[in-house]
Amino acid sequence: MQTENFSIIHGVDGSCFQRHYLNEDFEYSFTLSRAHRYRLQCYYTEQGFLDDVFNISHYWKSRKYCQPNSWLQGWLRREIQALIQEEDVDIIVYHIFGVVNASLTKREQKSHMNAPEKVQEEFKTSVSEAARPFLGARTERFVYEIQLFLASGLNIEAYDAVYIQRLGWSSPGVNSQVSENELIDRTTVIPYMYIFNDDSDGNE
């Protein structure tokens, strides 16, 4: 169910933003879906465990960034919602998505002049500067995850399937059930499992 927007994000200048709640007495709560929680869990795993499946270096060297990705905006929306635990993230998504697109387009035009490593570093710098005001300490991992998704060339559903299979987790779908034993097993990889509650979806 779509929640009404009771706040306005404004004053986005690349280094900070302001949020104004129209009704200060309104108690806002955004419940993370299983898909959101799955993505949040990923940020507590070791970076690089999928590098043998989705080769980020090859993505840049082969100039695959010249190919548009029609699923990126949807992926960004879910990722940012999970990370900042807010439902209304449209203005943040548009800001970061615009920077990503502009960066890739600019790199495409200069790709014949610059080495792939330089193109990649410039991309990472641009996206980091756009995302850091909103994501803080998670910015570096977020930029890595963007590159991983782009390098996969997959839609969101297929990408999730590969990610989850490698981790040995259950599907993040609404109807999937996660056993207590699975959660205990995962603590060896994800140290902060207490932030997740199987009953929070309302499905028992």
Short mmCIF file of C-alpha atoms in Angstrom, two decimals:
data_model
loop_
_atom_site.label_atom_id
_atom_site.label_comp_id
_atom_site.label_asym_id
_atom_site.label_seq_id
_atom_site.Cartn_x
_atom_site.Cartn_y
_atom_site.Cartn_z
CA MET A 1 0.00 0.00 0.00
CA GLN A 2 1.37 3.38 -1.00
CA THR A 3 1.96 5.73 1.92
CA GLU A 4 1.08 9.42 1.52
CA ASN A 5 4.02 11.76 1.38
CA PHE A 6 4.18 13.87 4.54
CA SER A 7 7.60 15.33 3.92
CA ILE A 8 9.48 17.36 1.36
CA ILE A 9 13.17 16.91 0.57
CA HIS A 10 14.68 20.17 -0.64
CA GLY A 11 17.89 22.13 -0.81
CA VAL A 12 19.79 19.34 -2.56
CA ASP A 13 23.10 20.92 -3.55
CA GLY A 14 25.37 17.91 -3.94
CA SER A 15 26.70 18.07 -0.39
CA CYS A 16 23.59 18.03 1.80
CA PHE A 17 19.80 18.05 1.75
CA GLN A 18 16.96 19.13 4.03
CA ARG A 19 13.75 17.26 4.90
CA HIS A 20 10.65 19.17 6.01
CA TYR A 21 7.71 17.25 7.49
CA LEU A 22 4.38 18.84 6.64
CA ASN A 23 2.78 17.41 9.76
CA GLU A 24 5.29 17.40 12.61
CA ASP A 25 2.91 15.36 14.81
CA PHE A 26 2.65 12.56 12.27
CA GLU A 27 4.53 9.43 13.30
CA TYR A 28 6.04 8.08 10.08
CA SER A 29 7.14 4.48 9.77
CA PHE A 30 8.37 2.69 6.66
CA THR A 31 8.31 -1.09 6.93
CA LEU A 32 11.07 -2.81 5.00
CA SER A 33 9.92 -5.60 2.72
CA ARG A 34 11.82 -8.88 2.53
CA ALA A 35 13.49 -7.62 -0.65
CA HIS A 36 14.63 -4.47 1.17
CA ARG A 37 15.95 -6.49 4.11
CA TYR A 38 17.79 -8.83 1.77
CA ARG A 39 19.58 -5.88 0.18
CA LEU A 40 20.40 -4.38 3.58
CA GLN A 41 21.84 -7.73 4.67
CA CYS A 42 24.15 -7.66 1.65
CA TYR A 43 25.94 -4.63 3.08
CA TYR A 44 27.08 -6.74 6.03
CA THR A 45 28.74 -9.35 3.82
CA GLU A 46 32.32 -9.34 2.64
CA GLN A 47 32.81 -7.24 -0.48
CA GLY A 48 34.08 -9.10 -3.53
CA PHE A 49 32.56 -12.54 -3.08
CA LEU A 50 30.74 -12.17 -6.42
CA ASP A 51 33.69 -10.82 -8.40
CA ASP A 52 34.22 -14.18 -10.11
CA VAL A 53 30.61 -14.10 -11.35
CA PHE A 54 30.21 -10.42 -12.26
CA ASN A 55 33.54 -9.01 -13.41
CA ILE A 56 33.55 -5.28 -12.74
CA SER A 57 36.99 -4.81 -14.27
CA HIS A 58 35.85 -6.49 -17.50
CA TYR A 59 32.75 -4.28 -17.54
CA TRP A 60 34.95 -1.19 -17.79
CA LYS A 61 37.64 -2.64 -20.03
CA SER A 62 35.08 -3.94 -22.54
CA ARG A 63 33.29 -0.56 -22.44
CA LYS A 64 29.96 -2.19 -21.63
CA TYR A 65 29.05 1.02 -19.82
CA CYS A 66 28.21 2.37 -23.28
CA GLN A 67 25.14 0.11 -23.24
CA PRO A 68 22.07 1.55 -21.44
CA ASN A 69 20.62 -0.32 -18.47
CA SER A 70 16.83 -0.07 -18.28
CA TRP A 71 16.66 -1.63 -14.80
CA LEU A 72 19.11 0.66 -13.02
CA GLN A 73 16.61 3.26 -11.81
CA GLY A 74 14.37 0.63 -10.21
CA TRP A 75 17.37 -1.03 -8.61
CA LEU A 76 18.57 2.31 -7.23
CA ARG A 77 15.15 3.06 -5.72
CA ARG A 78 15.03 -0.22 -3.81
CA GLU A 79 18.67 0.09 -2.73
CA ILE A 80 18.27 3.61 -1.36
CA GLN A 81 14.98 2.77 0.36
CA ALA A 82 16.71 -0.12 2.11
CA LEU A 83 19.76 1.89 3.14
CA ILE A 84 18.03 4.98 4.53
CA GLN A 85 14.80 3.15 5.46
CA GLU A 86 12.56 5.76 3.88
CA GLU A 87 9.82 5.13 1.33
CA ASP A 88 9.80 8.46 -0.48
CA VAL A 89 13.25 8.56 -2.06
CA ASP A 90 12.32 9.78 -5.53
CA ILE A 91 14.30 13.01 -5.41
CA ILE A 92 17.40 11.17 -4.14
CA VAL A 93 17.00 8.49 -6.82
CA TYR A 94 16.61 11.06 -9.59
CA HIS A 95 19.67 12.94 -8.33
CA ILE A 96 21.94 9.88 -8.17
CA PHE A 97 20.49 8.31 -11.32
CA GLY A 98 21.09 11.57 -13.18
CA VAL A 99 24.70 11.68 -12.02
CA VAL A 100 25.24 8.03 -13.01
CA ASN A 101 23.75 8.57 -16.47
CA ALA A 102 25.64 11.80 -17.04
CA SER A 103 28.85 10.18 -15.86
CA LEU A 104 28.47 7.15 -18.12
CA THR A 105 27.52 9.30 -21.10
CA LYS A 106 30.51 11.57 -20.52
CA ARG A 107 32.81 8.57 -20.16
CA GLU A 108 31.37 7.05 -23.34
CA GLN A 109 32.24 10.16 -25.30
CA LYS A 110 35.81 10.16 -23.93
CA SER A 111 36.32 6.39 -23.81
CA HIS A 112 38.56 6.37 -26.87
CA MET A 113 40.93 8.79 -25.12
CA ASN A 114 41.01 7.49 -21.53
CA ALA A 115 42.18 4.21 -20.05
CA PRO A 116 39.40 2.02 -18.56
CA GLU A 117 40.90 2.40 -15.08
CA LYS A 118 40.67 6.19 -15.30
CA VAL A 119 37.11 6.02 -16.61
CA GLN A 120 36.16 3.81 -13.67
CA GLU A 121 37.82 6.03 -11.08
CA GLU A 122 36.12 9.15 -12.45
CA PHE A 123 32.77 7.34 -12.33
CA LYS A 124 33.33 6.25 -8.73
CA THR A 125 34.30 9.77 -7.70
CA SER A 126 31.25 11.38 -9.32
CA VAL A 127 28.75 8.89 -7.90
CA SER A 128 30.37 8.95 -4.45
CA GLU A 129 30.05 12.73 -4.29
CA ALA A 130 26.38 12.48 -5.28
CA ALA A 131 25.50 9.69 -2.85
CA ARG A 132 27.55 10.57 0.24
CA PRO A 133 25.19 13.27 1.63
CA PHE A 134 22.44 10.65 1.78
CA LEU A 135 24.29 7.41 2.51
CA GLY A 136 27.24 8.51 4.62
CA ALA A 137 29.53 5.64 5.63
CA ARG A 138 27.81 3.21 3.27
CA THR A 139 28.68 5.25 0.18
CA GLU A 140 31.78 3.31 -0.85
CA ARG A 141 30.00 -0.05 -0.68
CA PHE A 142 26.98 1.45 -2.48
CA VAL A 143 29.17 2.57 -5.40
CA TYR A 144 30.68 -0.91 -5.55
CA GLU A 145 27.19 -2.48 -5.59
CA ILE A 146 26.13 -0.19 -8.46
CA GLN A 147 29.09 -1.36 -10.49
CA LEU A 148 28.33 -4.99 -9.64
CA PHE A 149 24.73 -4.62 -10.82
CA LEU A 150 25.78 -2.86 -14.03
CA ALA A 151 28.47 -5.48 -14.71
CA SER A 152 25.91 -8.28 -14.33
CA GLY A 153 23.84 -7.07 -17.28
CA LEU A 154 20.84 -8.76 -15.63
CA ASN A 155 17.41 -7.52 -14.63
CA ILE A 156 16.70 -7.14 -10.92
CA GLU A 157 15.01 -10.52 -10.46
CA ALA A 158 17.78 -12.47 -12.18
CA TYR A 159 20.47 -10.48 -10.35
CA ASP A 160 18.84 -11.21 -7.00
CA ALA A 161 18.67 -14.91 -7.83
CA VAL A 162 22.41 -15.12 -8.52
CA TYR A 163 23.30 -13.04 -5.45
CA ILE A 164 21.11 -15.12 -3.15
CA GLN A 165 22.28 -18.43 -4.58
CA ARG A 166 25.90 -17.51 -3.93
CA LEU A 167 25.10 -16.48 -0.37
CA GLY A 168 23.02 -19.58 0.28
CA TRP A 169 20.08 -17.53 1.50
CA SER A 170 16.35 -17.96 0.92
CA SER A 171 14.55 -15.92 -1.71
CA PRO A 172 13.59 -12.39 -0.55
CA GLY A 173 10.08 -12.86 -1.97
CA VAL A 174 7.17 -11.97 0.27
CA ASN A 175 6.03 -15.58 0.61
CA SER A 176 9.42 -17.09 1.43
CA GLN A 177 10.02 -18.35 4.96
CA VAL A 178 13.31 -18.03 6.80
CA SER A 179 13.92 -20.57 9.53
CA GLU A 180 15.51 -19.75 12.88
CA ASN A 181 18.39 -22.10 12.04
CA GLU A 182 19.08 -20.19 8.82
CA LEU A 183 19.30 -16.93 10.74
CA ILE A 184 21.69 -18.48 13.24
CA ASP A 185 23.86 -19.83 10.43
CA ARG A 186 23.99 -16.43 8.76
CA THR A 187 25.42 -14.71 11.82
CA THR A 188 28.84 -16.06 10.84
CA VAL A 189 28.68 -13.79 7.79
CA ILE A 190 26.34 -11.03 8.95
CA PRO A 191 27.05 -9.80 12.49
CA TYR A 192 23.98 -7.60 12.97
CA MET A 193 21.05 -9.91 12.33
CA TYR A 194 19.08 -8.46 15.25
CA ILE A 195 17.85 -5.69 12.95
CA PHE A 196 15.71 -8.17 11.03
CA ASN A 197 12.42 -9.57 12.23
CA ASP A 198 10.63 -12.33 10.33
CA ASP A 199 7.26 -11.16 11.61
CA SER A 200 7.66 -7.60 10.38
CA ASP A 201 6.06 -8.45 7.02
CA GLY A 202 2.89 -9.54 8.73
CA ASN A 203 3.12 -12.99 7.15
CA GLU A 204 2.96 -15.88 9.55
#
